[in-house]
């Protein structure tokens, strides 16, 4: 069996109607700072059930302004999972805060609730808790909210648009966190090319996020310098006031048009991903040297299935991971490692004396993990090709 195209671990699906939506904005008057961004924000807040959605140029930008709004600064500390993309930790560093990492849970691959609880108990400097919904499976937010007390909880939900908490509510609804950040990078659940959004139910946080997204410029008439802004009762129409040091982290209307069109397809995308995950689960449950992750029925029901990760018993089959990756590549199958743990990155090693011994669960996952193809238009025969190829390579 073979396939006609190379398969990456993840990819976008952009269809003709998505392209039409973008073209119609391009033909209009406003290609940025126009009405499509606001429509997209409303559609996102309706979808997740949050009061506010603030569209941004990437999830990294969203995490950054969320950390600023949370008050992270030098002398303060945030805590997150080591099994994440560097952007989660980097957002805290942009604010000059220290980053604390604790080990993951072997079943969920999300931050370990017990480890988190221990850290929060003995480290009062931690003011921000940032769970990451790994591979689209939401962390145990109800418990995390509870033990976090009055600390600010920011969800890195880059993998998890469309996923649901244990209670059934959509990720991002704000029930268990102060802010929730999604990514629209092409491998994520839906795409705008680059892009992201922050959702929150807190009016004050929403206001801050909007300020920091656009240079720290206040456009509402709550001016620090009203004498500059008004002539008698007339507000000067050209007046704007920079009150903080913000950024240009805006999403364009071109991107928002793509996002709106994609959002309408999200449920279908997730259904397809779930089907693929179930086919893999069934095939790998019969293979002794491949362990699939997050396979319980309860997890499958509510995950967004952003990634499909397996662990391979490398010693038993006598192959290195690199050998397997190269052989898969010959079968046109692209794979990835999610992730090189944060504590292994030279930048973070230099900042803080992390020891791999502090993260036994993350380490053991990392040493033999592999992400195999899962995306919204992966065909059944392509799924079978991945399964058959792995069987061939791994059979001993
Ligand atoms: C993709 C990703 C990010 C960053 O998203 P961008 O939109 O590319 O900035 C952050 N955290 C996690 C867990 C991610 O997977």
Short mmCIF file of C-alpha atoms and ligand atoms in Angstrom, two decimals:
data_model
loop_
_atom_site.label_atom_id
_atom_site.label_comp_id
_atom_site.label_asym_id
_atom_site.label_seq_id
_atom_site.Cartn_x
_atom_site.Cartn_y
_atom_site.Cartn_z
CA UNK A 1 0.00 0.00 0.00
CA UNK A 2 1.23 3.46 -0.71
CA UNK A 3 -0.03 7.03 -0.56
CA UNK A 4 0.01 9.73 -3.20
CA UNK A 5 1.11 12.58 -0.96
CA UNK A 6 3.54 12.95 1.92
CA UNK A 7 1.82 12.95 5.30
CA UNK A 8 2.95 15.39 7.96
CA UNK A 9 2.02 14.94 11.64
CA UNK A 10 -0.45 17.80 11.21
CA UNK A 11 -1.58 20.27 8.58
CA UNK A 12 -4.28 22.79 7.75
CA UNK A 13 -7.30 22.26 5.55
CA UNK A 14 -8.24 25.36 3.56
CA UNK A 15 -11.18 24.88 1.19
CA UNK A 16 -12.64 26.98 -1.65
CA UNK A 17 -15.17 28.75 0.55
CA UNK A 18 -12.39 29.71 2.98
CA UNK A 19 -10.52 31.27 0.07
CA UNK A 20 -13.65 33.09 -1.12
CA UNK A 21 -14.15 34.55 2.37
CA UNK A 22 -10.61 35.96 2.32
CA UNK A 23 -10.99 37.31 -1.21
CA UNK A 24 -14.14 39.20 -0.30
CA UNK A 25 -12.35 41.01 2.55
CA UNK A 26 -9.42 41.75 0.24
CA UNK A 27 -11.84 43.40 -2.18
CA UNK A 28 -13.41 45.51 0.59
CA UNK A 29 -12.39 48.78 2.23
CA UNK A 30 -10.72 47.51 5.39
CA UNK A 31 -8.17 44.74 5.41
CA UNK A 32 -7.17 45.37 9.01
CA UNK A 33 -8.81 47.05 12.04
CA UNK A 34 -12.17 46.57 10.32
CA UNK A 35 -15.43 44.83 11.18
CA UNK A 36 -14.36 41.26 10.35
CA UNK A 37 -12.07 41.04 13.38
CA UNK A 38 -14.99 42.06 15.61
CA UNK A 39 -17.25 39.50 13.94
CA UNK A 40 -14.61 36.82 14.45
CA UNK A 41 -14.20 37.78 18.10
CA UNK A 42 -17.96 37.54 18.62
CA UNK A 43 -18.09 34.17 16.88
CA UNK A 44 -15.30 32.84 19.10
CA UNK A 45 -16.88 34.13 22.31
CA UNK A 46 -20.23 32.62 21.26
CA UNK A 47 -18.59 29.30 20.42
CA UNK A 48 -16.75 28.93 23.73
CA UNK A 49 -19.34 30.75 25.82
CA UNK A 50 -17.07 33.51 27.14
CA UNK A 51 -17.99 37.18 27.56
CA UNK A 52 -14.93 38.54 25.74
CA UNK A 53 -12.63 37.38 22.97
CA UNK A 54 -9.58 39.43 22.00
CA UNK A 55 -8.05 38.41 18.68
CA UNK A 56 -4.26 38.64 18.47
CA UNK A 57 -1.48 38.01 15.97
CA UNK A 58 -0.48 34.68 17.52
CA UNK A 59 -1.03 32.59 20.63
CA UNK A 60 2.44 33.67 21.71
CA UNK A 61 1.28 37.30 21.59
CA UNK A 62 -1.89 36.31 23.46
CA UNK A 63 0.07 34.51 26.18
CA UNK A 64 2.38 37.52 26.49
CA UNK A 65 -0.38 40.09 27.03
CA UNK A 66 -2.24 37.65 29.28
CA UNK A 67 0.88 37.43 31.46
CA UNK A 68 1.15 41.24 31.53
CA UNK A 69 -2.54 41.59 32.42
CA UNK A 70 -1.96 38.99 35.16
CA UNK A 71 0.67 41.27 36.65
CA UNK A 72 3.71 39.08 36.02
CA UNK A 73 6.92 41.10 36.44
CA UNK A 74 10.45 40.65 37.72
CA UNK A 75 10.39 39.09 41.19
CA UNK A 76 7.23 37.15 40.42
CA UNK A 77 6.89 33.63 39.21
CA UNK A 78 4.65 31.57 36.93
CA UNK A 79 4.28 27.83 36.85
CA UNK A 80 3.61 25.62 33.82
CA UNK A 81 4.12 22.17 32.33
CA UNK A 82 7.52 21.20 30.94
CA UNK A 83 5.76 19.28 28.15
CA UNK A 84 4.80 22.26 26.02
CA UNK A 85 5.99 24.49 23.24
CA UNK A 86 8.54 27.04 24.46
CA UNK A 87 6.03 29.87 23.95
CA UNK A 88 4.18 29.03 27.21
CA UNK A 89 7.27 29.63 29.33
CA UNK A 90 8.63 32.41 27.10
CA UNK A 91 5.52 34.53 27.72
CA UNK A 92 6.41 34.64 31.43
CA UNK A 93 10.02 35.47 30.63
CA UNK A 94 8.96 38.40 28.40
CA UNK A 95 7.56 39.91 31.60
CA UNK A 96 10.80 39.27 33.48
CA UNK A 97 9.14 36.66 35.71
CA UNK A 98 10.74 33.36 36.76
CA UNK A 99 9.41 30.10 35.34
CA UNK A 100 8.74 27.11 37.55
CA UNK A 101 8.07 23.71 35.99
CA UNK A 102 6.55 20.62 37.53
CA UNK A 103 6.20 17.10 36.22
CA UNK A 104 3.26 15.77 34.19
CA UNK A 105 0.73 13.04 34.85
CA UNK A 106 1.38 9.82 32.90
CA UNK A 107 -2.26 9.27 31.91
CA UNK A 108 -3.24 12.76 30.76
CA UNK A 109 0.25 14.08 29.84
CA UNK A 110 -0.97 17.34 31.40
CA UNK A 111 0.62 19.03 34.40
CA UNK A 112 0.35 16.75 37.44
CA UNK A 113 -2.25 18.02 39.84
CA UNK A 114 -0.37 16.62 42.85
CA UNK A 115 2.96 18.14 41.84
CA UNK A 116 1.26 21.45 41.18
CA UNK A 117 -0.39 21.40 44.58
CA UNK A 118 2.95 20.72 46.33
CA UNK A 119 4.63 23.57 44.48
CA UNK A 120 1.88 26.06 45.22
CA UNK A 121 1.98 25.12 48.90
CA UNK A 122 5.66 25.82 49.34
CA UNK A 123 6.13 28.70 46.91
CA UNK A 124 4.03 31.79 47.65
CA UNK A 125 5.90 33.75 44.94
CA UNK A 126 3.96 31.90 42.24
CA UNK A 127 1.27 34.30 41.06
CA UNK A 128 0.33 32.73 37.70
CA UNK A 129 -0.66 29.13 36.98
CA UNK A 130 -0.57 28.13 33.31
CA UNK A 131 -1.91 24.66 32.50
CA UNK A 132 -1.44 23.41 28.92
CA UNK A 133 -4.11 21.19 27.37
CA UNK A 134 -1.67 18.76 25.83
CA UNK A 135 -2.66 17.30 22.44
CA UNK A 136 -6.14 18.77 22.91
CA UNK A 137 -7.03 16.98 26.15
CA UNK A 138 -8.10 19.58 28.71
CA UNK A 139 -6.28 19.53 32.04
CA UNK A 140 -8.28 18.95 35.19
CA UNK A 141 -9.30 22.60 35.42
CA UNK A 142 -11.86 22.30 38.17
CA UNK A 143 -9.21 21.05 40.60
CA UNK A 144 -6.54 23.40 39.28
CA UNK A 145 -8.81 26.41 39.78
CA UNK A 146 -9.51 25.32 43.32
CA UNK A 147 -5.91 24.87 44.44
CA UNK A 148 -4.77 28.02 42.65
CA UNK A 149 -6.64 30.25 45.12
CA UNK A 150 -6.46 33.91 44.07
CA UNK A 151 -3.58 33.33 41.69
CA UNK A 152 -4.34 34.15 38.06
CA UNK A 153 -4.96 31.03 35.97
CA UNK A 154 -4.12 31.30 32.26
CA UNK A 155 -4.93 28.30 30.10
CA UNK A 156 -2.59 27.64 27.19
CA UNK A 157 -5.33 26.10 25.05
CA UNK A 158 -3.36 26.32 21.80
CA UNK A 159 -4.26 22.67 21.13
CA UNK A 160 -7.76 22.70 22.49
CA UNK A 161 -10.25 24.90 20.63
CA UNK A 162 -13.42 22.80 20.47
CA UNK A 163 -12.43 20.50 23.34
CA UNK A 164 -14.49 20.17 26.52
CA UNK A 165 -13.82 20.07 30.24
CA UNK A 166 -14.92 17.10 32.31
CA UNK A 167 -18.17 18.95 33.12
CA UNK A 168 -18.97 19.21 29.41
CA UNK A 169 -18.45 22.97 29.03
CA UNK A 170 -16.28 24.18 26.16
CA UNK A 171 -12.64 25.06 26.84
CA UNK A 172 -12.35 28.83 27.03
CA UNK A 173 -15.73 29.49 28.68
CA UNK A 174 -13.96 31.01 31.67
CA UNK A 175 -15.47 28.74 34.31
CA UNK A 176 -12.11 27.65 35.67
CA UNK A 177 -9.61 30.26 34.56
CA UNK A 178 -9.10 33.99 34.27
CA UNK A 179 -7.90 33.89 30.67
CA UNK A 180 -7.66 31.24 27.99
CA UNK A 181 -5.41 31.45 24.92
CA UNK A 182 -5.95 29.67 21.58
CA UNK A 183 -3.66 29.42 18.52
CA UNK A 184 -4.58 29.56 14.83
CA UNK A 185 -1.24 28.41 13.47
CA UNK A 186 -1.79 26.03 10.50
CA UNK A 187 -1.28 22.82 12.50
CA UNK A 188 -3.77 23.89 15.19
CA UNK A 189 -7.53 23.04 15.26
CA UNK A 190 -8.42 25.91 12.88
CA UNK A 191 -6.13 28.35 11.14
CA UNK A 192 -5.74 32.01 10.21
CA UNK A 193 -2.16 31.52 8.96
CA UNK A 194 -0.72 33.05 12.10
CA UNK A 195 -3.12 34.16 14.80
CA UNK A 196 -4.61 33.61 18.20
CA UNK A 197 -7.29 34.75 20.61
CA UNK A 198 -7.65 35.30 24.35
CA UNK A 199 -11.03 34.66 25.98
CA UNK A 200 -12.08 35.96 29.39
CA UNK A 201 -15.21 36.79 31.40
CA UNK A 202 -13.46 39.59 33.29
CA UNK A 203 -14.19 43.10 31.96
CA UNK A 204 -11.08 44.58 33.50
CA UNK A 205 -8.76 41.92 32.06
CA UNK A 206 -10.45 42.25 28.65
CA UNK A 207 -9.83 46.00 28.73
CA UNK A 208 -6.15 45.47 29.58
CA UNK A 209 -5.72 42.85 26.87
CA UNK A 210 -7.15 45.24 24.26
CA UNK A 211 -4.82 48.00 25.46
CA UNK A 212 -1.70 45.86 25.30
CA UNK A 213 -2.69 44.50 21.89
CA UNK A 214 -2.54 48.02 20.44
CA UNK A 215 0.46 49.90 21.85
CA UNK A 216 -1.15 50.59 25.23
CA UNK A 217 -3.34 53.20 23.55
CA UNK A 218 -6.60 54.10 25.27
CA UNK A 219 -9.45 55.04 22.95
CA UNK A 220 -12.27 55.06 25.50
CA UNK A 221 -12.80 58.45 27.08
CA UNK A 222 -11.17 57.38 30.39
CA UNK A 223 -8.25 59.65 29.68
CA UNK A 224 -5.42 60.36 32.07
CA UNK A 225 -5.07 63.78 30.44
CA UNK A 226 -8.62 65.04 29.74
CA UNK A 227 -7.34 68.57 29.12
CA UNK A 228 -5.53 67.26 26.07
CA UNK A 229 -8.53 65.27 24.90
CA UNK A 230 -11.35 67.80 25.10
CA UNK A 231 -12.07 71.32 23.95
CA UNK A 232 -15.01 72.23 26.13
CA UNK A 233 -17.41 69.32 25.68
CA UNK A 234 -15.94 68.33 22.33
CA UNK A 235 -13.68 65.31 22.29
CA UNK A 236 -10.91 66.01 19.79
CA UNK A 237 -11.52 63.45 17.04
CA UNK A 238 -7.81 62.81 16.46
CA UNK A 239 -6.97 62.31 20.09
CA UNK A 240 -5.50 59.07 21.38
CA UNK A 241 -3.58 58.49 24.52
CA UNK A 242 -0.80 56.01 25.21
CA UNK A 243 -1.04 54.96 28.83
CA UNK A 244 1.17 51.87 28.87
CA UNK A 245 3.90 50.28 26.81
CA UNK A 246 1.93 47.95 24.54
CA UNK A 247 2.54 46.23 21.22
CA UNK A 248 1.12 45.77 17.76
CA UNK A 249 -0.30 42.28 18.31
CA UNK A 250 -3.37 42.73 16.07
CA UNK A 251 -4.95 40.15 13.82
CA UNK A 252 -5.90 41.44 10.35
CA UNK A 253 -9.39 41.34 8.85
CA UNK A 254 -7.96 39.13 6.10
CA UNK A 255 -7.00 36.57 8.74
CA UNK A 256 -10.25 37.02 10.64
CA UNK A 257 -12.22 36.19 7.47
CA UNK A 258 -10.33 32.91 7.20
CA UNK A 259 -10.88 32.29 10.90
CA UNK A 260 -14.65 32.86 10.66
CA UNK A 261 -14.94 30.49 7.75
CA UNK A 262 -12.78 27.89 9.51
CA UNK A 263 -14.64 28.17 12.81
CA UNK A 264 -17.84 27.05 11.10
CA UNK A 265 -16.02 23.79 10.27
CA UNK A 266 -14.42 23.16 13.65
CA UNK A 267 -16.90 20.57 14.87
CA UNK A 268 -16.57 18.63 11.62
CA UNK A 269 -12.75 18.84 11.87
CA UNK A 270 -12.80 17.49 15.41
CA UNK A 271 -15.18 14.67 14.47
CA UNK A 272 -12.75 13.59 11.74
CA UNK A 273 -9.81 13.76 14.11
CA UNK A 274 -11.69 11.71 16.68
CA UNK A 275 -12.41 9.03 14.08
CA UNK A 276 -8.76 8.86 13.12
CA UNK A 277 -7.75 8.60 16.78
CA UNK A 278 -10.16 5.71 17.28
CA UNK A 279 -8.77 3.84 14.26
CA UNK A 280 -5.24 4.24 15.61
CA UNK A 281 -6.34 3.26 19.14
CA UNK A 282 -7.86 0.04 17.91
CA UNK A 283 -4.88 -0.91 15.74
CA UNK A 284 -2.27 -0.14 18.40
CA UNK A 285 -4.12 -1.89 21.22
CA UNK A 286 -3.18 -5.11 19.40
CA UNK A 287 0.50 -4.17 19.04
CA UNK A 288 2.70 -4.93 22.04
CA UNK A 289 5.47 -2.42 21.29
CA UNK A 290 3.36 0.65 20.69
CA UNK A 291 1.56 2.40 23.50
CA UNK A 292 -0.96 5.00 22.43
CA UNK A 293 -1.65 7.89 24.84
CA UNK A 294 -4.81 9.52 26.22
CA UNK A 295 -6.90 6.63 24.87
CA UNK A 296 -9.57 6.28 27.56
CA UNK A 297 -13.13 6.67 26.29
CA UNK A 298 -13.68 9.62 28.64
CA UNK A 299 -10.64 11.40 27.17
CA UNK A 300 -11.54 10.60 23.58
CA UNK A 301 -15.03 11.99 24.09
CA UNK A 302 -13.89 15.46 25.12
CA UNK A 303 -10.44 15.93 23.54
CA UNK A 304 -9.80 18.06 20.47
CA UNK A 305 -7.31 15.41 19.21
CA UNK A 306 -4.78 17.98 18.10
CA UNK A 307 -1.93 15.44 18.24
CA UNK A 308 -1.79 11.67 18.21
CA UNK A 309 1.18 10.57 20.28
CA UNK A 310 2.54 7.09 20.90
CA UNK A 311 5.38 5.70 22.95
CA UNK A 312 7.49 3.00 21.34
CA UNK A 313 9.29 0.23 23.26
CA UNK A 314 12.59 1.04 21.56
CA UNK A 315 14.77 -1.31 23.58
CA UNK A 316 12.49 -4.28 22.99
CA UNK A 317 12.43 -3.83 19.23
CA UNK A 318 16.12 -2.95 18.99
CA UNK A 319 15.68 0.22 16.92
CA UNK A 320 16.46 3.80 17.78
CA UNK A 321 13.80 6.47 17.41
CA UNK A 322 15.84 8.08 14.65
CA UNK A 323 15.87 4.79 12.72
CA UNK A 324 12.09 4.55 13.02
CA UNK A 325 11.60 8.18 11.98
CA UNK A 326 13.82 7.66 8.92
CA UNK A 327 12.01 4.48 7.90
CA UNK A 328 8.63 6.17 8.28
CA UNK A 329 9.91 8.98 6.12
CA UNK A 330 10.65 6.44 3.37
CA UNK A 331 6.97 5.53 3.55
CA UNK A 332 6.17 9.27 3.10
CA UNK A 333 5.15 9.58 6.74
CA UNK A 334 6.33 12.68 8.58
CA UNK A 335 6.48 12.60 12.38
CA UNK A 336 7.46 14.98 15.14
CA UNK A 337 8.46 14.94 18.79
CA UNK A 338 6.12 16.90 21.08
CA UNK A 339 7.98 18.29 22.87
CA UNK A 340 11.60 18.60 23.80
CA UNK A 341 10.85 19.42 27.45
CA UNK A 342 11.39 23.06 28.43
CA UNK A 343 13.98 22.13 31.09
CA UNK A 344 16.18 20.65 28.34
CA UNK A 345 16.38 23.91 26.38
CA UNK A 346 19.76 25.60 26.78
CA UNK A 347 18.11 28.97 27.46
CA UNK A 348 16.15 27.57 30.41
CA UNK A 349 19.01 25.38 31.65
CA UNK A 350 21.14 28.45 31.97
CA UNK A 351 18.47 30.36 33.85
CA UNK A 352 17.74 27.75 36.42
CA UNK A 353 19.41 24.55 37.59
CA UNK A 354 16.64 22.17 36.48
CA UNK A 355 17.50 18.50 36.80
CA UNK A 356 15.98 15.85 34.53
CA UNK A 357 15.60 13.79 37.70
CA UNK A 358 12.92 16.20 38.86
CA UNK A 359 10.72 15.21 35.91
CA UNK A 360 10.69 11.40 35.74
CA UNK A 361 7.29 11.14 34.01
CA UNK A 362 8.05 13.81 31.39
CA UNK A 363 11.48 12.25 30.77
CA UNK A 364 10.20 8.75 30.29
CA UNK A 365 7.48 10.00 27.92
CA UNK A 366 9.94 12.18 26.01
CA UNK A 367 12.56 9.46 25.47
CA UNK A 368 10.26 7.28 23.36
CA UNK A 369 7.40 9.48 22.15
CA UNK A 370 6.40 10.10 18.57
CA UNK A 371 3.57 12.16 17.04
CA UNK A 372 2.06 10.50 13.97
CA UNK A 373 -0.22 12.06 11.33
CA UNK A 374 -3.63 13.34 12.41
CA UNK A 375 -5.41 16.17 10.58
CA UNK A 376 -8.80 17.02 9.17
CA UNK A 377 -8.48 15.58 5.68
CA UNK A 378 -6.33 12.56 6.46
CA UNK A 379 -8.08 9.78 4.54
CA UNK A 380 -8.94 6.34 5.89
CA UNK A 381 -6.54 4.65 3.48
CA UNK A 382 -3.81 7.03 4.64
CA UNK A 383 -4.54 6.10 8.26
CA UNK A 384 -4.23 2.43 7.27
CA UNK A 385 -0.97 3.21 5.48
CA UNK A 386 0.45 4.74 8.68
CA UNK A 387 -0.66 1.71 10.71
CA UNK A 388 0.68 -0.84 8.20
CA UNK A 389 3.99 1.00 7.85
CA UNK A 390 4.49 1.11 11.61
CA UNK A 391 3.66 -2.59 11.84
CA UNK A 392 6.24 -3.40 9.17
CA UNK A 393 8.96 -1.33 10.78
CA UNK A 394 8.33 -2.45 14.31
CA UNK A 395 7.56 -6.16 13.84
CA UNK A 396 10.23 -8.22 15.58
C1 LIG B 1 1.43 26.49 18.99
C2 LIG B 1 1.58 26.69 20.44
C3 LIG B 1 1.85 27.94 21.00
C4 LIG B 1 2.16 29.15 20.17
O1 LIG B 1 1.20 29.42 19.21
P1 LIG B 1 1.48 30.51 18.08
O2 LIG B 1 0.11 30.86 17.59
O3 LIG B 1 2.31 29.82 17.05
O4 LIG B 1 2.19 31.64 18.70
C5 LIG B 1 1.87 28.07 22.36
N1 LIG B 1 1.68 27.01 23.17
C6 LIG B 1 1.44 25.79 22.67
C7 LIG B 1 1.20 24.66 23.61
C8 LIG B 1 1.41 25.58 21.30
O5 LIG B 1 1.21 24.35 20.80
#
